[in-house]
mmCIF file of C-alpha atoms in Angstrom:
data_model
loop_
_atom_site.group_PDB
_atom_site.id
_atom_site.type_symbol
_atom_site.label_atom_id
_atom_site.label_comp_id
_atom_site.label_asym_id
_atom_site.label_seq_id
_atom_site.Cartn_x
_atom_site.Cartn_y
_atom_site.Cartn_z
ATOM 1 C CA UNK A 1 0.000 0.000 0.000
ATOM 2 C CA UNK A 2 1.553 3.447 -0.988
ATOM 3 C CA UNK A 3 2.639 5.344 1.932
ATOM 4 C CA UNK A 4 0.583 8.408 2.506
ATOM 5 C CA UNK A 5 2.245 11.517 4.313
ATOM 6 C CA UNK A 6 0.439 13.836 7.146
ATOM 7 C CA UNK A 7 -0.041 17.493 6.396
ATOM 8 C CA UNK A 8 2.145 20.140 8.831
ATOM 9 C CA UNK A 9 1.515 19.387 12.434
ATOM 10 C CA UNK A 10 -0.360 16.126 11.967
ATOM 11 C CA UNK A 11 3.346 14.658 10.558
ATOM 12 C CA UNK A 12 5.225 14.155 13.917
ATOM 13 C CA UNK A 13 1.814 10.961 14.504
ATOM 14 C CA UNK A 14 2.327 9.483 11.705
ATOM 15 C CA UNK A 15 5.112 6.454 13.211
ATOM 16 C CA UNK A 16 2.544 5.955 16.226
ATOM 17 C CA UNK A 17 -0.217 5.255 13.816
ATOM 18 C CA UNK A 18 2.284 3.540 11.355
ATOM 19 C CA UNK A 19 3.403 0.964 14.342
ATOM 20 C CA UNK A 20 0.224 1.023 16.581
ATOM 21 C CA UNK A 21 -2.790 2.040 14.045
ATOM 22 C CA UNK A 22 -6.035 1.854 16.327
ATOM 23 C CA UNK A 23 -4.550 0.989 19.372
ATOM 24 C CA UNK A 24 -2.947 4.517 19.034
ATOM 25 C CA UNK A 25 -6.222 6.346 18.431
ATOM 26 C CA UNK A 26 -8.208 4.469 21.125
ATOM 27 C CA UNK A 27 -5.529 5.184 24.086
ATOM 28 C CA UNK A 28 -4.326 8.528 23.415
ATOM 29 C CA UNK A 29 -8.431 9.837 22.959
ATOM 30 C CA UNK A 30 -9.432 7.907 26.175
ATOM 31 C CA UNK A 31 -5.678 9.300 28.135
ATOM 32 C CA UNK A 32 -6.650 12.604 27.181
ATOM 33 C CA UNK A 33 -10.646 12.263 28.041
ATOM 34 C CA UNK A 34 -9.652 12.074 31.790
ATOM 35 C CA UNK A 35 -7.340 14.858 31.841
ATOM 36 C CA UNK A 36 -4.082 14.046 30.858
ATOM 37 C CA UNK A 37 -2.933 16.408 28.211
ATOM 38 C CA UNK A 38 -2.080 14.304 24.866
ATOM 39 C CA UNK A 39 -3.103 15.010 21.379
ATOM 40 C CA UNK A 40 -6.003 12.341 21.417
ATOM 41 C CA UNK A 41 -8.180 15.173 19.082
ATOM 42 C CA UNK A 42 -5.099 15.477 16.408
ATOM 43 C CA UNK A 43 -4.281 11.562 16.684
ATOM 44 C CA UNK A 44 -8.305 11.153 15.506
ATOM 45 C CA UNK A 45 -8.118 14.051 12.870
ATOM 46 C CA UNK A 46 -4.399 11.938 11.516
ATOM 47 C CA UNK A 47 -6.103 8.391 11.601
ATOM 48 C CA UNK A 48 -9.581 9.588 9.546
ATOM 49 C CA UNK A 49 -6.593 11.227 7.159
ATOM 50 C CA UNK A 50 -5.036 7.716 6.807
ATOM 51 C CA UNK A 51 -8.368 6.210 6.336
ATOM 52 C CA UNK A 52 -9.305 8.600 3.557
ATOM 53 C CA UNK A 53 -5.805 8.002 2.202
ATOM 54 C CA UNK A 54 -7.129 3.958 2.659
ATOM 55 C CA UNK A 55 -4.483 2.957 5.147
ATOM 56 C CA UNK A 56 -7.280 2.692 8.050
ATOM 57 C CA UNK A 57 -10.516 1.780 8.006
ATOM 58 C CA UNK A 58 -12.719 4.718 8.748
ATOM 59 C CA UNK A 59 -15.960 2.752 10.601
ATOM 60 C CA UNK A 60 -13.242 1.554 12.554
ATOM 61 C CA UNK A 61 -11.316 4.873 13.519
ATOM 62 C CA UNK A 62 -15.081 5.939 14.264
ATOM 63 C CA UNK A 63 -16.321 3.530 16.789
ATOM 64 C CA UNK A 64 -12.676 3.053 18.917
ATOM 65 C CA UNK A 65 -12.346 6.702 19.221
ATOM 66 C CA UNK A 66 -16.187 7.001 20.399
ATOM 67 C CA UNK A 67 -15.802 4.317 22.624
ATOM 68 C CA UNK A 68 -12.687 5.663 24.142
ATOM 69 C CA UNK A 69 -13.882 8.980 24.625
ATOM 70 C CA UNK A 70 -16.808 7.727 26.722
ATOM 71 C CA UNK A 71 -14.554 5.686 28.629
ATOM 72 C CA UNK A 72 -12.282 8.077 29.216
ATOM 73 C CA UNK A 73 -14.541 10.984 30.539
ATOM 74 C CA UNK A 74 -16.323 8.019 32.587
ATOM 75 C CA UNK A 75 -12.954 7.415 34.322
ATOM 76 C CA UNK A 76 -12.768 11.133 34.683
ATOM 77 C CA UNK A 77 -16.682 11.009 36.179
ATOM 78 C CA UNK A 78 -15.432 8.583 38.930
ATOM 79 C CA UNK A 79 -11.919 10.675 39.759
ATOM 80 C CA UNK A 80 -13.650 13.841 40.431
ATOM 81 C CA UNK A 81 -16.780 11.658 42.069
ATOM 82 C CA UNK A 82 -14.595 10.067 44.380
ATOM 83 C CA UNK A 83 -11.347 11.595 44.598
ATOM 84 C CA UNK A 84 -13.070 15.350 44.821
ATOM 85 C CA UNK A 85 -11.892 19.182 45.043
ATOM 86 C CA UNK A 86 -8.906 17.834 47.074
ATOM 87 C CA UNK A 87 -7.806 15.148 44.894
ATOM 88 C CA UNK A 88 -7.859 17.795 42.181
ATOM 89 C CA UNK A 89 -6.346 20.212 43.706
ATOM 90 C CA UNK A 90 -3.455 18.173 44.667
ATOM 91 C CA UNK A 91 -2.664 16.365 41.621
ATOM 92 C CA UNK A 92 -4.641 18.855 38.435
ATOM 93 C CA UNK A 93 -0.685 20.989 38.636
ATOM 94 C CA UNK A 94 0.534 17.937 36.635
ATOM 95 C CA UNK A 95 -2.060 18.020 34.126
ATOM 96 C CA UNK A 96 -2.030 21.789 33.552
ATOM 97 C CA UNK A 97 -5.461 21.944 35.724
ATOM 98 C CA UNK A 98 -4.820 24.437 38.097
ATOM 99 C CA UNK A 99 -6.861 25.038 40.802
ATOM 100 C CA UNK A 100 -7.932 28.690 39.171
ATOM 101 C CA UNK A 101 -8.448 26.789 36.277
ATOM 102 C CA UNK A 102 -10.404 24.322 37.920
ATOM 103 C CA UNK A 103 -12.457 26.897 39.486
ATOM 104 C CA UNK A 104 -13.189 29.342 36.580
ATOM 105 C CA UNK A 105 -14.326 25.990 34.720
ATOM 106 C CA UNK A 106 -16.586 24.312 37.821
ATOM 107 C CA UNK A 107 -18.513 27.863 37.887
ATOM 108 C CA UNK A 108 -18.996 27.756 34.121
ATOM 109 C CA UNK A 109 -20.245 24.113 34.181
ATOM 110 C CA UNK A 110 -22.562 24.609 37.299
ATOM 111 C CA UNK A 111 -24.014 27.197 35.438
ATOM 112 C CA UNK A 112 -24.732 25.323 32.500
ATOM 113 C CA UNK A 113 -24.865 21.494 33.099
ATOM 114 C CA UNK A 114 -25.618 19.387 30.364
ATOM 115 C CA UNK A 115 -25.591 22.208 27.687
ATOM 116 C CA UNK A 116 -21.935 22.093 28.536
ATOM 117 C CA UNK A 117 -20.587 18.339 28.828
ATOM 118 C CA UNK A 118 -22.399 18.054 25.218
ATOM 119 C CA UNK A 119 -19.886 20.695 23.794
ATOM 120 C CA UNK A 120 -17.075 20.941 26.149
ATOM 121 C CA UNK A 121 -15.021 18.121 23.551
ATOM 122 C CA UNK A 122 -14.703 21.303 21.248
ATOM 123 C CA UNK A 123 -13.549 23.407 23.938
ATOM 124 C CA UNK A 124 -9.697 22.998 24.899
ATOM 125 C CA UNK A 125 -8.926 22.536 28.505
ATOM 126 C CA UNK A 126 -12.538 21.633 29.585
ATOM 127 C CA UNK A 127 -12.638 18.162 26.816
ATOM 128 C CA UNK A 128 -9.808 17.341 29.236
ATOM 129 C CA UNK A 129 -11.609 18.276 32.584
ATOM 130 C CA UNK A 130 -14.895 17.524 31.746
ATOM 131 C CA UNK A 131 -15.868 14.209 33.298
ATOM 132 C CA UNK A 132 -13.747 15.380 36.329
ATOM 133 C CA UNK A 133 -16.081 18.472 36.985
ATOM 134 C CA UNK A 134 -19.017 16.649 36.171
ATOM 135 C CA UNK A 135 -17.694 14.498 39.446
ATOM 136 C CA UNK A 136 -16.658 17.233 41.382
ATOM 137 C CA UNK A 137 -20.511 19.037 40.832
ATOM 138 C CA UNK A 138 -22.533 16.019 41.685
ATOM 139 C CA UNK A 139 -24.332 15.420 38.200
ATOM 140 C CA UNK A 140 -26.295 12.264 38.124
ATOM 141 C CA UNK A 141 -24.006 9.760 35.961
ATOM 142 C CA UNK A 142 -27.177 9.030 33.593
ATOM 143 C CA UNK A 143 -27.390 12.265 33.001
ATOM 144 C CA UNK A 144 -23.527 12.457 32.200
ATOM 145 C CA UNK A 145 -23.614 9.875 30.158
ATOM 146 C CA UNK A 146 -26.381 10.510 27.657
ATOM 147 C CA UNK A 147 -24.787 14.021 27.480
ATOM 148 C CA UNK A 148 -21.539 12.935 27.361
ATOM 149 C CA UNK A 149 -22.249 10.291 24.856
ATOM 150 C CA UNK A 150 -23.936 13.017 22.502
ATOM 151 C CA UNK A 151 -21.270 15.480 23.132
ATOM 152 C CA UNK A 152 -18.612 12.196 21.908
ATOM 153 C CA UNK A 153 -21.113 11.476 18.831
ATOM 154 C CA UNK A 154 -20.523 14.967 17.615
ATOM 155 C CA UNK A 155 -17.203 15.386 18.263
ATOM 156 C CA UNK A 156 -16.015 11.999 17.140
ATOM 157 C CA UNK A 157 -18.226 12.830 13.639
ATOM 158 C CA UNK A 158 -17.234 16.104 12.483
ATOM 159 C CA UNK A 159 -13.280 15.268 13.119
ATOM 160 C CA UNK A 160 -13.344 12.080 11.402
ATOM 161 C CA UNK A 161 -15.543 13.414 8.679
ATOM 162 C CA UNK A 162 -13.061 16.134 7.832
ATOM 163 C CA UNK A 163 -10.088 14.120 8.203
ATOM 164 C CA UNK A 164 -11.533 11.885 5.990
ATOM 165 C CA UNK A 165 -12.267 14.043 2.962
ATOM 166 C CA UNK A 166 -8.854 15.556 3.375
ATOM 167 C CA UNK A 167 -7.303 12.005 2.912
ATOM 168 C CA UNK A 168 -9.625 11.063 0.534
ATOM 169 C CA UNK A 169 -7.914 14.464 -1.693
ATOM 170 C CA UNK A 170 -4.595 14.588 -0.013
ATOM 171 C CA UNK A 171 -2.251 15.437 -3.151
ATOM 172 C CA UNK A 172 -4.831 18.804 -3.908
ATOM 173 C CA UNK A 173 -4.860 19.207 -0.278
ATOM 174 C CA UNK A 174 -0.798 19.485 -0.366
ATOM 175 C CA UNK A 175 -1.015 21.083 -3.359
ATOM 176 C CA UNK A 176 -3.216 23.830 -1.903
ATOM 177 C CA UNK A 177 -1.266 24.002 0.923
ATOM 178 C CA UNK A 178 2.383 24.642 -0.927
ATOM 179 C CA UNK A 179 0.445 27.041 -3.157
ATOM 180 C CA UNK A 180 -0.469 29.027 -0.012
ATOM 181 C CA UNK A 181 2.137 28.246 2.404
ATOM 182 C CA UNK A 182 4.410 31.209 2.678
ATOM 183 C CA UNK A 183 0.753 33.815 3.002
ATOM 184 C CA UNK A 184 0.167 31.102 5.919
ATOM 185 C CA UNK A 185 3.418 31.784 7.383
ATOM 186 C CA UNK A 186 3.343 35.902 7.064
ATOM 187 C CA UNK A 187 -0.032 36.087 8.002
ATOM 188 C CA UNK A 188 0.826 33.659 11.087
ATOM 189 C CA UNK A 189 3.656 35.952 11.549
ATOM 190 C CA UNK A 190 1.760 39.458 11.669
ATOM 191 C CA UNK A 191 -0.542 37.327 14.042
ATOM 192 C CA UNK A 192 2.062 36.518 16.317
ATOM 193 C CA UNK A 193 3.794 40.352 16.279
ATOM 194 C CA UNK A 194 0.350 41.928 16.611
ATOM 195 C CA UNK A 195 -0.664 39.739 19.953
ATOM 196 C CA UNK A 196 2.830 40.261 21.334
ATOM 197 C CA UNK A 197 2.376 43.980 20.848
ATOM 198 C CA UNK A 198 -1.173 44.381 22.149
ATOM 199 C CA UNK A 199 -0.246 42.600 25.193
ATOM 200 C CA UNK A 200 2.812 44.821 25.426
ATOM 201 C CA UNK A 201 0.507 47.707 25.051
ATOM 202 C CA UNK A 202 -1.859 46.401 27.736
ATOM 203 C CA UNK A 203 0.837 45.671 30.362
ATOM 204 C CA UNK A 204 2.285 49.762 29.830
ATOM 205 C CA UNK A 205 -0.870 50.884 29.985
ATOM 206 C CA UNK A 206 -1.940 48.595 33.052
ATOM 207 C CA UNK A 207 1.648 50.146 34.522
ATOM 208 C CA UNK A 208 0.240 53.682 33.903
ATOM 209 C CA UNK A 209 -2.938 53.466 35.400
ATOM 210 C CA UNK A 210 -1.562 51.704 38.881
ATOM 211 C CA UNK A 211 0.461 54.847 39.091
ATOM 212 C CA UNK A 212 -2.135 57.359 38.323
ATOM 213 C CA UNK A 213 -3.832 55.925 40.456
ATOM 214 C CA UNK A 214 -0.920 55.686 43.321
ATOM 215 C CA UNK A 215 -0.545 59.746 42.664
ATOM 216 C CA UNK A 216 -3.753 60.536 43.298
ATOM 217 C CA UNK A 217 -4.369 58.455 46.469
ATOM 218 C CA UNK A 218 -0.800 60.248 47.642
ATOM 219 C CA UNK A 219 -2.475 63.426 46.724
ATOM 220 C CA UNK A 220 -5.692 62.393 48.559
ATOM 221 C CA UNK A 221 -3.554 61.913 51.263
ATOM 222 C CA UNK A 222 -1.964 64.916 51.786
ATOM 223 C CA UNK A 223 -5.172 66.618 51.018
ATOM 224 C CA UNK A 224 -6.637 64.935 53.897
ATOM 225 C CA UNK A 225 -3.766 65.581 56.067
ATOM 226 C CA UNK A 226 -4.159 69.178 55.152
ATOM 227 C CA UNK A 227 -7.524 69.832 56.300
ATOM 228 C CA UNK A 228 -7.025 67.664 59.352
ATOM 229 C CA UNK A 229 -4.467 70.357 60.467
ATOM 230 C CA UNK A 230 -6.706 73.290 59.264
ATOM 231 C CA UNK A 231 -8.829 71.928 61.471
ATOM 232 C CA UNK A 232 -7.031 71.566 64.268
ATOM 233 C CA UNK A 233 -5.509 75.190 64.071
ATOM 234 C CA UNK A 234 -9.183 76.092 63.591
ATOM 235 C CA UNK A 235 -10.122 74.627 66.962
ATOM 236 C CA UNK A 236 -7.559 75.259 68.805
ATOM 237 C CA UNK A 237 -8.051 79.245 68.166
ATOM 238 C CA UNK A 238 -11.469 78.745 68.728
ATOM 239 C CA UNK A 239 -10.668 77.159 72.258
ATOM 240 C CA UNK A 240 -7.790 80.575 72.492
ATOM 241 C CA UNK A 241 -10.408 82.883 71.697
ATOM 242 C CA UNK A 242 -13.503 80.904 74.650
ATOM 243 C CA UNK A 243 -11.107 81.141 77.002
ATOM 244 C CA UNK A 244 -10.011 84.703 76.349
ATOM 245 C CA UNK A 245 -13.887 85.882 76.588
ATOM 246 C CA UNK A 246 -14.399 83.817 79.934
ATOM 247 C CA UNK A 247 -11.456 85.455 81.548
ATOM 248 C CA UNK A 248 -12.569 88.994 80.194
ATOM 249 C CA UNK A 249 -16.046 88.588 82.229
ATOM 250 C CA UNK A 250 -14.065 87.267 85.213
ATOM 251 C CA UNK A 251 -12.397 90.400 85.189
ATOM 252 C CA UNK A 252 -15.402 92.588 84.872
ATOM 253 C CA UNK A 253 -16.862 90.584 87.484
#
């Protein structure tokens, strides 16, 4: 069978799928599925590719990865069940699943439940945490997994569907991209000058503002301090000048 080559960042999988195939695709989707962070959505996208290219069978590719990515946010379901806030907490740092993180994302799911384990596999960061917050939140495990099975169907579909058309035309797909690869690269390049400036921007501006802001509470300050000692000088003449009129009408007494 002719050897068929991965496009750009899909070309670093192609040896695991060349020596593994579906064992690849079914362990690093389920890995990442309970938080551990491995390419299991690019090793999908790079085995539909090979099965377009007719190196993998696609209905195959299709029901390992949806199995695996129920299993694996199950397993996730039972960490964050079981295991908790403090099991999280103590061992997310190694997954990149800080306890900010964790926090920011626990709020956002509360808020939203189902709605959100049905499309939190298209949502980096929360396709990895997602069984573990439904855990941590209490969600009945029916509902999970109807949800979570949906949210898999879906995710599982539109991947493999489009990295099956892309192996299915994979010498016009390289020939598109070589046609358009150096605008890729200078537009990725403006992209990449323009955020680094913008945050640049923000952080001057941010340094501005806390010392506006530092100024005027100093000049608050001395404001205060100023008519604090008006005051005083004010009172204490008015005490002068009581004291003075009570000792005049001694006097004329």
């Amino acid at each position: 069978m002719a050897a068929t080559t991965l496009p750009g960042p899909l070309s670093h999988l192609a040896p695991v799928l060349d020596h593994y195939g579906y064992w690849a695709v079914g362990a690093l989707v389920a890995v990442e599925d309970f938080g551990v962070p491995v390419p299991g959505e690019t090793i999908l996208v790079a085995a539909a590719v090979y099965a377009g290219a007719g190196r993998l069978d696609i209905a195959a590719v299709v029901l390992i990865a949806l199995a695996a990515a129920v299993v694996g946010d199950n397993i996730g379901y039972v960490v964050g069940r079981t295991g908790g806030r403090a099991f999280v907490h103590r061992w997310g740092r190694y997954v990149l699943l800080t306890p900010e993180r964790f926090g920011k994302a626990e709020d956002f799911f509360t808020r939203r439940g189902p709605a959100v384990v049905t499309i939190a596999r298209f949502v980096e960061g929360l396709r990895q945490a997602n069984g573990i917050i439904a855990g941590t939140t209490g969600m009945h495990w029916r509902t999970f997994l109807l949800f979570n099975a949906l949210g898999a169907a879906l995710w599982v579909g539109l991947w493999a569907g489009v990295g099956y058309l892309a192996g299915s035309h994979i010498d016009a797909v390289y020939a598109e991209v070589s046609r358009y690869q150096s605008y890729l690269l200078i537009a990725l390049g403006v992209a990449v000058v323009g955020f680094v400036a913008h945050r640049l921007v923000r952080r001057r501006r941010g340094r501005r503002t806390t010392g506006a802001d530092a100024d005027a509470g100093a000049d608050a300050g001395a404001d205060a301090d100023a008519d604090a000692d008006g005051g005083a000088h004010r009172q204490g003449g008015s005490h002068r000048a009581d004291r003075a009129d009570r000792a005049d009408e001694a006097d004329e007494g």
